[in-house]
Coordinates of N, CA and C and ligand atoms in Angstrom, one line a residue:
X120 N 0.8 -1.2 0.0 CA 0.0 0.0 0.0 C 0.9 1.3 0.0
X121 N 0.5 2.3 -0.7 CA 1.3 3.5 -0.8 C 0.9 4.4 0.4
X122 N 1.7 4.2 1.5 CA 1.5 5.1 2.6 C 1.8 6.5 2.2
X123 N 1.0 7.5 2.6 CA 1.2 8.8 2.2 C 2.4 9.4 2.9
X124 N 3.3 10.1 2.2 CA 4.4 10.8 2.9 C 3.8 12.0 3.6
X125 N 4.5 12.5 4.6 CA 3.9 13.7 5.4 C 3.6 14.8 4.5
X126 N 2.6 15.6 4.8 CA 2.2 16.8 4.0 C 3.3 17.8 4.1
X127 N 3.6 18.5 3.0 CA 4.6 19.6 3.0 C 4.0 20.7 3.9
X128 N 4.9 21.5 4.3 CA 4.5 22.8 5.0 C 4.4 22.7 6.5
X129 N 4.4 21.4 7.0 CA 4.4 21.3 8.5 C 5.8 21.5 8.9
X130 N 6.0 22.1 10.0 CA 7.4 22.3 10.5 C 8.1 23.4 9.7
X131 N 9.3 23.5 9.9 CA 10.1 24.6 9.2 C 10.6 24.1 7.9
X132 N 10.4 24.9 6.9 CA 11.0 24.5 5.6 C 12.5 24.7 5.6
X133 N 13.2 23.8 4.9 CA 14.6 23.9 4.8 C 15.0 25.1 3.9
X134 N 15.8 25.9 4.4 CA 16.3 27.0 3.5 C 17.7 26.7 3.0
X135 N 18.1 27.2 1.9 CA 19.5 27.0 1.4 C 20.3 27.9 2.2
X136 N 21.5 27.4 2.7 CA 22.3 28.3 3.5 C 23.0 29.3 2.6
X137 N 23.4 28.9 1.5 CA 24.0 29.8 0.5 C 23.5 29.7 -0.8
X138 N 23.2 30.8 -1.4 CA 22.7 30.8 -2.8 C 23.8 31.2 -3.8
X139 N 25.0 31.4 -3.2 CA 26.1 31.9 -4.1 C 26.3 31.0 -5.3
X140 N 26.5 31.6 -6.4 CA 26.9 30.8 -7.6 C 25.8 30.0 -8.1
X141 N 24.6 30.0 -7.6 CA 23.5 29.2 -8.2 C 22.6 30.1 -9.0
X142 N 22.1 29.5 -10.1 CA 21.1 30.2 -10.9 C 19.8 30.2 -10.1
X143 N 18.9 31.1 -10.4 CA 17.7 31.2 -9.7 C 16.9 29.9 -9.9
X144 N 16.9 29.3 -11.1 CA 16.2 28.1 -11.4 C 16.7 26.9 -10.6
X145 N 18.0 26.8 -10.6 CA 18.6 25.6 -9.9 C 18.4 25.8 -8.4
X146 N 18.4 27.0 -7.9 CA 18.2 27.3 -6.5 C 16.7 26.9 -6.1
X147 N 15.8 27.3 -7.0 CA 14.4 27.0 -6.8 C 14.2 25.5 -6.8
X148 N 14.9 24.8 -7.7 CA 14.8 23.3 -7.8 C 15.3 22.7 -6.5
X149 N 16.4 23.2 -6.0 CA 17.1 22.6 -4.9 C 16.2 22.8 -3.6
X150 N 15.7 24.0 -3.5 CA 14.9 24.3 -2.3 C 13.6 23.4 -2.3
X151 N 13.0 23.3 -3.5 CA 11.9 22.4 -3.6 C 12.2 21.0 -3.2
X152 N 13.3 20.5 -3.7 CA 13.7 19.1 -3.4 C 13.9 18.9 -1.9
X153 N 14.5 19.9 -1.3 CA 14.8 19.8 0.2 C 13.6 19.8 1.0
X154 N 12.5 20.4 0.5 CA 11.2 20.5 1.2 C 10.2 19.6 0.8
X155 N 10.5 18.7 -0.2 CA 9.5 17.8 -0.8 C 9.3 16.6 0.1
X156 N 8.1 16.3 0.7 CA 7.9 15.2 1.5 C 8.1 13.8 0.7
X157 N 7.8 13.8 -0.6 CA 8.0 12.6 -1.3 C 9.5 12.3 -1.5
X158 N 10.3 13.3 -1.7 CA 11.8 13.1 -1.8 C 12.3 12.5 -0.5
X159 N 11.8 13.0 0.6 CA 12.2 12.5 1.9 C 11.7 11.1 2.1
X160 N 10.5 10.8 1.8 CA 9.9 9.5 2.0 C 10.6 8.5 1.1
X161 N 11.0 8.9 -0.2 CA 11.7 8.0 -1.1 C 13.0 7.6 -0.5
X162 N 13.7 8.6 0.0 CA 15.0 8.3 0.7 C 14.9 7.4 1.8
X163 N 13.9 7.6 2.7 CA 13.7 6.8 3.8 C 13.4 5.3 3.5
X164 N 12.7 5.1 2.4 CA 12.3 3.8 2.0 C 13.2 3.1 1.0
X165 N 14.3 3.8 0.7 CA 15.3 3.2 -0.2 C 14.8 3.2 -1.6
X166 N 13.9 4.1 -2.0 CA 13.4 4.2 -3.4 C 14.3 5.2 -4.1
X167 N 14.6 4.9 -5.4 CA 15.5 5.7 -6.1 C 14.9 7.0 -6.6
X168 N 13.6 7.2 -6.6 CA 13.0 8.4 -7.1 C 11.7 8.7 -6.4
X169 N 11.4 10.0 -6.4 CA 10.1 10.4 -5.9 C 9.0 9.9 -6.8
X170 N 9.4 9.7 -8.1 CA 8.4 9.2 -9.1 C 7.9 7.8 -8.7
X171 N 8.6 7.1 -7.9 CA 8.1 5.7 -7.4 C 6.7 5.9 -6.8
X172 N 6.5 7.0 -6.1 CA 5.2 7.2 -5.5 C 4.0 7.3 -6.5
X173 N 4.4 7.8 -7.7 CA 3.3 8.0 -8.7 C 2.8 6.6 -9.1
X174 N 3.7 5.6 -9.3 CA 3.3 4.3 -9.6 C 2.6 3.6 -8.4
X175 N 3.1 3.8 -7.2 CA 2.5 3.2 -6.0 C 1.0 3.7 -5.9
X176 N 0.9 5.0 -6.1 CA -0.5 5.6 -6.0 C -1.4 5.1 -7.1
X177 N -0.9 5.0 -8.3 CA -1.8 4.6 -9.4 C -2.1 3.1 -9.2
X178 N -1.2 2.3 -8.7 CA -1.4 0.9 -8.4 C -2.4 0.7 -7.3
X179 N -2.3 1.6 -6.3 CA -3.2 1.5 -5.1 C -4.7 1.7 -5.6
X180 N -4.8 2.7 -6.6 CA -6.1 3.0 -7.1 C -6.7 2.0 -8.1
X181 N -5.8 1.6 -9.0 CA -6.2 0.8 -10.1 C -5.8 -0.7 -10.1
X182 N -5.0 -1.1 -9.1 CA -4.6 -2.5 -9.0 C -3.9 -3.0 -10.3
X183 N -2.9 -2.3 -10.7 CA -2.2 -2.6 -12.0 C -1.2 -3.8 -11.8
X184 N -0.6 -3.8 -10.7 CA 0.5 -4.8 -10.5 C 0.0 -6.0 -9.6
X185 N 0.4 -7.2 -10.1 CA 0.0 -8.4 -9.3 C 1.1 -9.4 -9.4
X186 N 1.2 -10.3 -8.3 CA 2.3 -11.3 -8.3 C 2.3 -12.1 -9.6
X187 N 3.5 -12.4 -10.1 CA 3.6 -13.3 -11.2 C 3.5 -12.6 -12.6
X188 N 3.3 -11.3 -12.6 CA 3.1 -10.6 -13.9 C 4.5 -10.4 -14.6
X189 N 4.4 -10.2 -15.9 CA 5.5 -9.8 -16.7 C 5.3 -8.3 -17.0
X190 N 6.3 -7.5 -16.6 CA 6.1 -6.0 -16.7 C 7.3 -5.5 -17.5
X191 N 7.0 -4.5 -18.4 CA 8.1 -3.8 -19.1 C 8.0 -2.3 -18.6
X192 N 9.2 -1.8 -18.3 CA 9.2 -0.4 -17.7 C 10.1 0.4 -18.7
X193 N 9.4 1.3 -19.4 CA 10.2 2.1 -20.4 C 10.5 3.5 -19.8
X194 N 11.7 3.9 -20.0 CA 12.2 5.2 -19.4 C 12.3 5.0 -17.9
X195 N 13.1 4.0 -17.6 CA 13.1 3.5 -16.2 C 14.0 4.2 -15.2
X196 N 15.1 4.8 -15.7 CA 16.1 5.4 -14.8 C 15.5 6.6 -14.0
X197 N 16.0 6.7 -12.8 CA 17.0 5.9 -12.1 C 16.5 4.6 -11.5
X198 N 15.2 4.3 -11.6 CA 14.8 2.9 -11.2 C 13.7 2.8 -10.2
X199 N 13.1 3.9 -9.8 CA 12.0 3.9 -8.8 C 10.9 3.0 -9.2
X200 N 10.3 3.1 -10.4 CA 9.2 2.3 -10.8 C 9.7 0.8 -10.9
X201 N 10.9 0.6 -11.4 CA 11.4 -0.8 -11.5 C 11.4 -1.4 -10.1
X202 N 11.9 -0.7 -9.1 CA 11.9 -1.2 -7.7 C 10.5 -1.6 -7.3
X203 N 9.5 -0.7 -7.5 CA 8.1 -1.0 -7.1 C 7.6 -2.2 -7.9
X204 N 7.9 -2.3 -9.1 CA 7.3 -3.4 -10.0 C 8.0 -4.7 -9.5
X205 N 9.3 -4.8 -9.3 CA 9.9 -6.0 -8.9 C 9.3 -6.5 -7.6
X206 N 9.1 -5.6 -6.6 CA 8.5 -6.0 -5.3 C 7.1 -6.6 -5.5
X207 N 6.3 -5.9 -6.4 CA 4.9 -6.3 -6.6 C 4.8 -7.6 -7.3
X208 N 5.6 -7.9 -8.3 CA 5.4 -9.1 -9.1 C 6.0 -10.3 -8.4
X209 N 7.0 -10.1 -7.6 CA 7.6 -11.2 -6.8 C 8.5 -12.1 -7.6
X210 N 8.9 -13.2 -7.0 CA 9.9 -14.1 -7.7 C 9.3 -14.8 -8.9
X211 N 8.0 -15.0 -9.0 CA 7.4 -15.6 -10.1 C 7.2 -14.7 -11.3
X212 N 7.3 -13.4 -11.1 CA 7.1 -12.4 -12.1 C 8.4 -12.1 -12.8
X213 N 8.3 -11.1 -13.8 CA 9.5 -10.7 -14.5 C 9.4 -9.2 -14.8
X214 N 10.5 -8.4 -14.6 CA 10.5 -7.0 -15.0 C 11.7 -6.7 -15.9
X215 N 11.3 -6.2 -17.1 CA 12.4 -5.7 -18.0 C 12.3 -4.2 -18.1
X216 N 13.4 -3.6 -17.7 CA 13.5 -2.1 -17.7 C 14.5 -1.6 -18.7
X217 N 14.1 -0.5 -19.3 CA 15.1 0.1 -20.3 C 15.1 1.6 -20.2
X218 N 16.3 2.2 -20.4 CA 16.4 3.7 -20.4 C 17.5 4.0 -21.4
X219 N 17.4 5.2 -21.9 CA 18.5 5.7 -22.8 C 19.7 6.0 -22.0
X220 N 19.5 6.3 -20.7 CA 20.6 6.5 -19.8 C 21.1 5.3 -19.1
X221 N 22.3 5.2 -18.6 CA 22.7 4.0 -17.9 C 22.0 4.0 -16.5
X222 N 21.7 2.8 -16.0 CA 20.9 2.7 -14.8 C 21.6 1.6 -13.9
X223 N 21.7 1.9 -12.6 CA 22.3 0.8 -11.8 C 21.4 -0.4 -11.8
X224 N 21.9 -1.6 -11.6 CA 21.1 -2.8 -11.6 C 20.0 -2.7 -10.5
X225 N 18.9 -3.3 -10.7 CA 17.9 -3.5 -9.7 C 17.7 -5.0 -9.5
X226 N 18.1 -5.5 -8.3 CA 18.0 -7.0 -8.2 C 16.6 -7.5 -8.5
X227 N 16.5 -8.5 -9.3 CA 15.3 -9.1 -9.7 C 14.7 -8.5 -11.1
X228 N 15.4 -7.5 -11.6 CA 15.0 -7.0 -12.9 C 16.1 -7.1 -14.0
X229 N 15.7 -7.2 -15.2 CA 16.6 -7.1 -16.3 C 16.7 -5.7 -16.8
X230 N 17.9 -5.1 -16.7 CA 18.0 -3.6 -17.0 C 18.8 -3.5 -18.3
X231 N 18.2 -2.8 -19.2 CA 18.8 -2.6 -20.5 C 19.0 -1.1 -20.7
X232 N 20.0 -0.8 -21.6 CA 20.2 0.6 -22.0 C 20.0 0.8 -23.5
X233 N 19.2 1.8 -23.8 CA 19.0 2.0 -25.3 C 18.0 3.1 -25.5
X234 N 18.0 3.7 -26.7 CA 17.0 4.7 -27.1 C 15.8 4.0 -27.6
X235 N 14.7 4.1 -26.9 CA 13.5 3.3 -27.3 C 12.9 3.8 -28.6
X236 N 13.4 4.9 -29.1 CA 13.0 5.3 -30.5 C 13.6 4.5 -31.6
X237 N 14.6 3.7 -31.2 CA 15.4 2.9 -32.2 C 14.8 1.5 -32.1
X238 N 14.6 1.0 -33.3 CA 14.1 -0.4 -33.5 C 14.9 -1.4 -32.7
X239 N 16.2 -1.3 -32.7 CA 17.0 -2.3 -32.1 C 16.8 -2.4 -30.6
X240 N 16.5 -1.2 -30.0 CA 16.3 -1.2 -28.5 C 15.0 -2.0 -28.2
X241 N 14.0 -1.8 -29.1 CA 12.7 -2.5 -28.9 C 13.0 -4.0 -29.1
X242 N 13.8 -4.3 -30.1 CA 14.0 -5.8 -30.3 C 14.8 -6.4 -29.1
X243 N 15.7 -5.7 -28.6 CA 16.4 -6.2 -27.4 C 15.5 -6.4 -26.2
X244 N 14.6 -5.5 -26.1 CA 13.6 -5.6 -25.0 C 12.7 -6.8 -25.2
X245 N 12.3 -7.0 -26.4 CA 11.4 -8.2 -26.6 C 12.2 -9.5 -26.4
X246 N 13.5 -9.5 -26.8 CA 14.3 -10.7 -26.6 C 14.5 -11.0 -25.1
X247 N 14.5 -9.9 -24.3 CA 14.8 -10.1 -22.9 C 13.5 -10.6 -22.2
X248 N 12.4 -10.5 -22.8 CA 11.1 -10.9 -22.2 C 10.9 -12.4 -22.5
X249 N 10.3 -13.1 -21.5 CA 10.2 -14.5 -21.8 C 8.8 -14.8 -22.4
X250 N 8.1 -13.9 -22.9 CA 6.8 -14.1 -23.5 C 6.0 -12.8 -23.5
X251 N 4.7 -12.9 -23.7 CA 3.9 -11.7 -23.8 C 3.9 -10.9 -22.4
X252 N 3.7 -9.6 -22.5 CA 3.7 -8.8 -21.2 C 2.3 -8.7 -20.7
X253 N 2.2 -8.5 -19.4 CA 0.9 -8.3 -18.7 C 0.7 -6.8 -18.5
X254 N 1.8 -6.0 -18.5 CA 1.7 -4.6 -18.2 C 2.9 -3.9 -18.9
X255 N 2.6 -2.9 -19.7 CA 3.7 -2.0 -20.2 C 3.5 -0.6 -19.6
X256 N 4.6 -0.2 -18.9 CA 4.7 1.1 -18.3 C 5.6 2.0 -19.1
X257 N 5.2 3.3 -19.2 CA 6.2 4.2 -19.8 C 6.1 5.5 -19.0
X258 N 7.3 5.8 -18.4 CA 7.4 7.1 -17.8 C 8.4 7.9 -18.6
X259 N 8.6 7.5 -19.9 CA 9.6 8.2 -20.7 C 9.3 9.7 -20.9
X260 N 10.3 10.5 -20.7 CA 10.2 12.0 -20.9 C 11.5 12.5 -21.4
X261 N 11.4 13.3 -22.4 CA 12.7 13.9 -23.0 C 13.1 15.0 -22.1
X262 N 14.4 15.5 -22.2 CA 14.8 16.7 -21.5 C 13.9 17.8 -22.0
X263 N 13.4 18.6 -21.1 CA 12.5 19.7 -21.6 C 13.4 20.8 -22.2
X264 N 12.8 21.5 -23.3 CA 13.5 22.5 -23.9 C 13.0 23.9 -23.4
X265 N 11.9 23.9 -22.7 CA 11.3 25.1 -22.2 C 10.3 25.7 -23.3
X266 N 10.4 25.2 -24.5 CA 9.5 25.6 -25.6 C 8.3 24.7 -25.5
X267 N 7.2 25.2 -25.0 CA 6.0 24.3 -24.6 C 5.6 23.4 -25.7
X268 N 5.4 23.9 -26.9 CA 4.8 23.0 -28.0 C 5.8 22.0 -28.4
X269 N 7.1 22.3 -28.4 CA 8.1 21.3 -28.7 C 8.1 20.2 -27.7
X270 N 8.1 20.6 -26.4 CA 8.1 19.6 -25.3 C 6.9 18.7 -25.4
X271 N 5.8 19.3 -25.7 CA 4.5 18.6 -25.8 C 4.6 17.5 -26.9
X272 N 5.1 17.9 -28.1 CA 5.2 17.0 -29.2 C 6.2 15.9 -28.9
X273 N 7.3 16.2 -28.3 CA 8.3 15.2 -28.0 C 7.8 14.1 -27.0
X274 N 7.1 14.6 -25.9 CA 6.6 13.7 -24.9 C 5.5 12.8 -25.5
X275 N 4.7 13.4 -26.3 CA 3.6 12.6 -26.9 C 4.1 11.6 -28.0
X276 N 5.2 12.0 -28.6 CA 5.8 11.0 -29.6 C 6.3 9.8 -28.8
X277 N 6.9 10.0 -27.7 CA 7.4 8.9 -26.9 C 6.2 8.0 -26.4
X278 N 5.1 8.6 -26.0 CA 4.0 7.9 -25.5 C 3.4 7.0 -26.7
X279 N 3.4 7.6 -27.9 CA 2.9 6.9 -29.0 C 3.8 5.7 -29.3
X280 N 5.1 5.8 -29.2 CA 6.0 4.7 -29.4 C 5.8 3.6 -28.4
X281 N 5.5 4.0 -27.2 CA 5.3 3.1 -26.1 C 3.9 2.3 -26.4
X282 N 2.9 3.1 -26.8 CA 1.7 2.4 -27.1 C 1.8 1.4 -28.3
X283 N 2.5 1.8 -29.3 CA 2.8 1.0 -30.4 C 3.4 -0.4 -30.0
X284 N 4.4 -0.2 -29.1 CA 5.1 -1.4 -28.6 C 4.1 -2.2 -27.8
X285 N 3.4 -1.6 -26.9 CA 2.4 -2.3 -26.0 C 1.5 -3.1 -26.8
X286 N 0.9 -2.6 -27.9 CA 0.0 -3.3 -28.7 C 0.6 -4.5 -29.4
X287 N 1.9 -4.5 -29.6 CA 2.6 -5.6 -30.2 C 2.9 -6.7 -29.1
X288 N 3.2 -6.3 -27.9 CA 3.7 -7.3 -26.9 C 2.7 -7.7 -25.8
X289 N 1.6 -7.0 -25.6 CA 0.7 -7.3 -24.5 C -0.1 -8.6 -24.8
X290 N -0.3 -9.3 -23.7 CA -1.2 -10.5 -23.7 C -2.6 -10.0 -23.6
X291 N -3.6 -10.7 -24.1 CA -4.9 -10.3 -23.9 C -5.3 -10.1 -22.5
X292 N -6.0 -9.0 -22.2 CA -6.3 -8.6 -20.8 C -5.2 -7.7 -20.2
X293 N -4.1 -7.5 -20.9 CA -3.0 -6.7 -20.4 C -3.3 -5.2 -20.2
X294 N -2.4 -4.5 -19.6 CA -2.6 -3.1 -19.4 C -1.4 -2.2 -19.8
X295 N -1.7 -1.0 -20.0 CA -0.7 0.0 -20.5 C -0.9 1.3 -19.7
X296 N 0.3 1.9 -19.2 CA 0.2 3.1 -18.5 C 1.3 4.0 -19.0
X297 N 1.1 5.2 -19.4 CA 2.1 6.1 -20.0 C 1.9 7.5 -19.6
X298 N 3.1 8.2 -19.4 CA 3.1 9.6 -19.1 C 2.6 10.4 -20.4
X299 N 1.7 11.3 -20.2 CA 1.3 12.1 -21.3 C 1.2 13.5 -20.7
X300 N 0.7 14.5 -21.5 CA 0.6 15.8 -20.9 C -0.9 16.2 -20.8
X301 N -1.1 17.2 -19.9 CA -2.4 17.6 -19.6 C -3.2 18.0 -20.9
X302 N -4.5 17.8 -20.8 CA -5.2 17.9 -22.0 C -5.4 16.5 -22.5
X303 N -4.7 15.6 -21.9 CA -4.8 14.1 -22.2 C -4.2 13.8 -23.5
X304 N -4.6 12.6 -23.9 CA -4.0 12.1 -25.2 C -4.7 12.7 -26.4
X305 N -3.9 12.8 -27.4 CA -4.5 13.4 -28.7 C -5.6 12.4 -29.2
X306 N -6.5 13.0 -30.0 CA -7.7 12.3 -30.4 C -7.3 11.0 -31.1
X307 N -6.2 11.0 -31.9 CA -5.9 9.8 -32.7 C -5.4 8.7 -31.7
X308 N -4.6 9.1 -30.8 CA -4.1 8.1 -29.8 C -5.2 7.5 -28.9
X309 N -6.1 8.4 -28.6 CA -7.2 8.0 -27.7 C -8.1 7.1 -28.5
X310 N -8.3 7.3 -29.7 CA -9.2 6.4 -30.5 C -8.6 5.0 -30.6
X311 N -7.2 4.9 -30.7 CA -6.6 3.6 -30.8 C -6.7 2.9 -29.4
X312 N -6.5 3.7 -28.3 CA -6.6 3.1 -27.0 C -8.0 2.6 -26.8
X313 N -9.0 3.4 -27.1 CA -10.4 3.0 -26.9 C -10.8 1.8 -27.7
X314 N -10.2 1.7 -28.9 CA -10.5 0.5 -29.8 C -9.9 -0.8 -29.2
X315 N -8.6 -0.6 -28.7 CA -7.8 -1.8 -28.3 C -7.9 -2.2 -26.8
X316 N -8.5 -1.3 -26.0 CA -8.6 -1.6 -24.5 C -10.0 -1.4 -24.1
X317 N -10.4 -2.2 -23.1 CA -11.8 -2.0 -22.6 C -12.0 -0.7 -21.8
X318 N -11.0 -0.3 -21.0 CA -11.1 0.9 -20.2 C -9.9 1.8 -20.4
X319 N -10.2 3.1 -20.6 CA -9.1 4.1 -20.7 C -9.4 5.2 -19.7
X320 N -8.4 5.5 -18.9 CA -8.5 6.6 -17.9 C -7.4 7.6 -18.0
X321 N -7.6 8.8 -17.6 CA -6.5 9.7 -17.4 C -6.4 9.9 -15.9
X322 N -5.1 9.8 -15.4 CA -4.9 9.9 -13.9 C -3.8 10.9 -13.6
X323 N -4.0 11.7 -12.6 CA -3.0 12.6 -12.1 C -2.7 12.2 -10.7
X324 N -1.7 11.3 -10.4 CA -1.5 10.8 -9.1 C -1.1 12.0 -8.2
X325 N -1.4 11.9 -6.9 CA -1.1 13.0 -6.0 C 0.4 13.4 -6.0
X326 N 1.3 12.4 -6.2 CA 2.7 12.6 -6.2 C 3.2 13.4 -7.5
X327 N 2.3 13.5 -8.5 CA 2.7 14.3 -9.6 C 2.5 15.8 -9.3
X328 N 3.5 16.6 -9.5 CA 3.5 18.0 -9.0 C 2.3 18.7 -9.7
X329 N 1.6 19.5 -8.8 CA 0.4 20.2 -9.3 C 0.8 21.2 -10.4
X330 N 2.0 21.7 -10.3 CA 2.3 22.8 -11.4 C 2.9 22.1 -12.6
X331 N 2.9 20.8 -12.7 CA 3.4 20.1 -13.9 C 2.2 19.7 -14.7
X332 N 2.4 19.8 -16.0 CA 1.3 19.4 -17.0 C 1.2 17.9 -17.1
X333 N 2.1 17.2 -16.5 CA 2.2 15.7 -16.6 C 0.9 15.0 -16.1
X334 N 0.5 14.0 -16.8 CA -0.5 13.1 -16.2 C -0.3 11.7 -16.9
X335 N -1.1 10.7 -16.5 CA -0.9 9.4 -17.1 C -2.1 8.9 -17.7
X336 N -2.0 8.2 -18.9 CA -3.1 7.5 -19.5 C -2.9 6.1 -19.1
X337 N -4.0 5.5 -18.5 CA -4.0 4.1 -18.1 C -5.1 3.3 -18.8
X338 N -4.6 2.4 -19.6 CA -5.6 1.6 -20.4 C -5.5 0.1 -19.9
X339 N -6.7 -0.4 -19.6 CA -6.7 -1.8 -19.1 C -7.6 -2.7 -20.0
X340 N -7.4 -4.0 -19.9 CA -8.3 -4.9 -20.6 C -7.9 -4.9 -22.1
X341 N -6.6 -5.2 -22.4 CA -6.2 -5.2 -23.8 C -7.0 -6.3 -24.6
X342 N -7.5 -5.9 -25.7 CA -8.4 -6.9 -26.4 C -7.6 -8.0 -27.2
X343 N -6.3 -7.7 -27.4 CA -5.5 -8.7 -28.1 C -5.7 -8.8 -29.6
Ligands
SAM529 C1 10.8 10.8 -15.4 S1 12.2 9.8 -15.8 C2 11.7 8.2 -15.3 C3 11.7 8.0 -13.8 C4 11.4 6.5 -13.4 N1 10.1 6.1 -13.7 C5 11.7 6.3 -11.9 O1 10.8 6.0 -11.2 O2 12.9 6.3 -11.5 C6 12.1 9.7 -17.5 C7 13.2 8.8 -18.2 O3 12.9 8.7 -19.5 C8 14.1 8.4 -20.2 N2 14.0 8.6 -21.6 C9 13.7 9.7 -22.4 N3 13.8 9.5 -23.7 C10 14.0 8.1 -23.8 C11 14.2 7.2 -24.9 N4 14.1 7.7 -26.2 N5 14.4 5.9 -24.7 C12 14.5 5.5 -23.4 N6 14.4 6.2 -22.3 C13 14.1 7.5 -22.5 C14 15.0 9.5 -19.5 O4 16.3 9.1 -19.7 C15 14.6 9.4 -18.1 O5 15.4 8.6 -17.3

């Protein structure tokens, strides 16, 4: 169960002792990190990212992860979602994780490095799986450029690649969850999801920062 980390704002906020030499943006980022209850809770629980709570919260609500499942985790670094998935599927399950960046091993998972926009990365992922997947997760996000429409296009392109992959590797009844941007999925992608899955939802887990346009599309009941 995803126990809630303590609410922010209780007690004294941590202030940076020195702001010398830091840009305003990085100073703001660091101050936010230091005061973020999810960052603290992740550290306490040995989770590699605050993002791990997004998956824990979505799982708590939608029961996505079950023992014995085969899970693919796209855009997995530094590995918070992978850790959550490995624990949930247990020894009978399998987790294959891939990121364009190098990622430290997660015991119990197969960790690959590759650009998932490349065919060969997808082929290596399929080769590492022992069969059809029960759940395809994608938290893939490109580095933001600050140019809103460019960032939007790039993140949605990654979600579409993840969906394309999911439709090829999911077992009937399987599920797909991917990061998208607010406003939800584009009409074309939504039409594909509604055709191929019995239920499609948009979810903004509490751990997803309110000032971020990020949200997740969660599709269950793959028709195969
Ligand atoms: C928000 S982070 C994922 C955090 C992760 N879910 C966790 O809990 O630790 C997004 C990741 O997507 C990865 N990514 C971006 N573009 C990618 C691509 N083309 N192929 C594979 N990974 C990609 C980034 O390198 C980054 O590590």
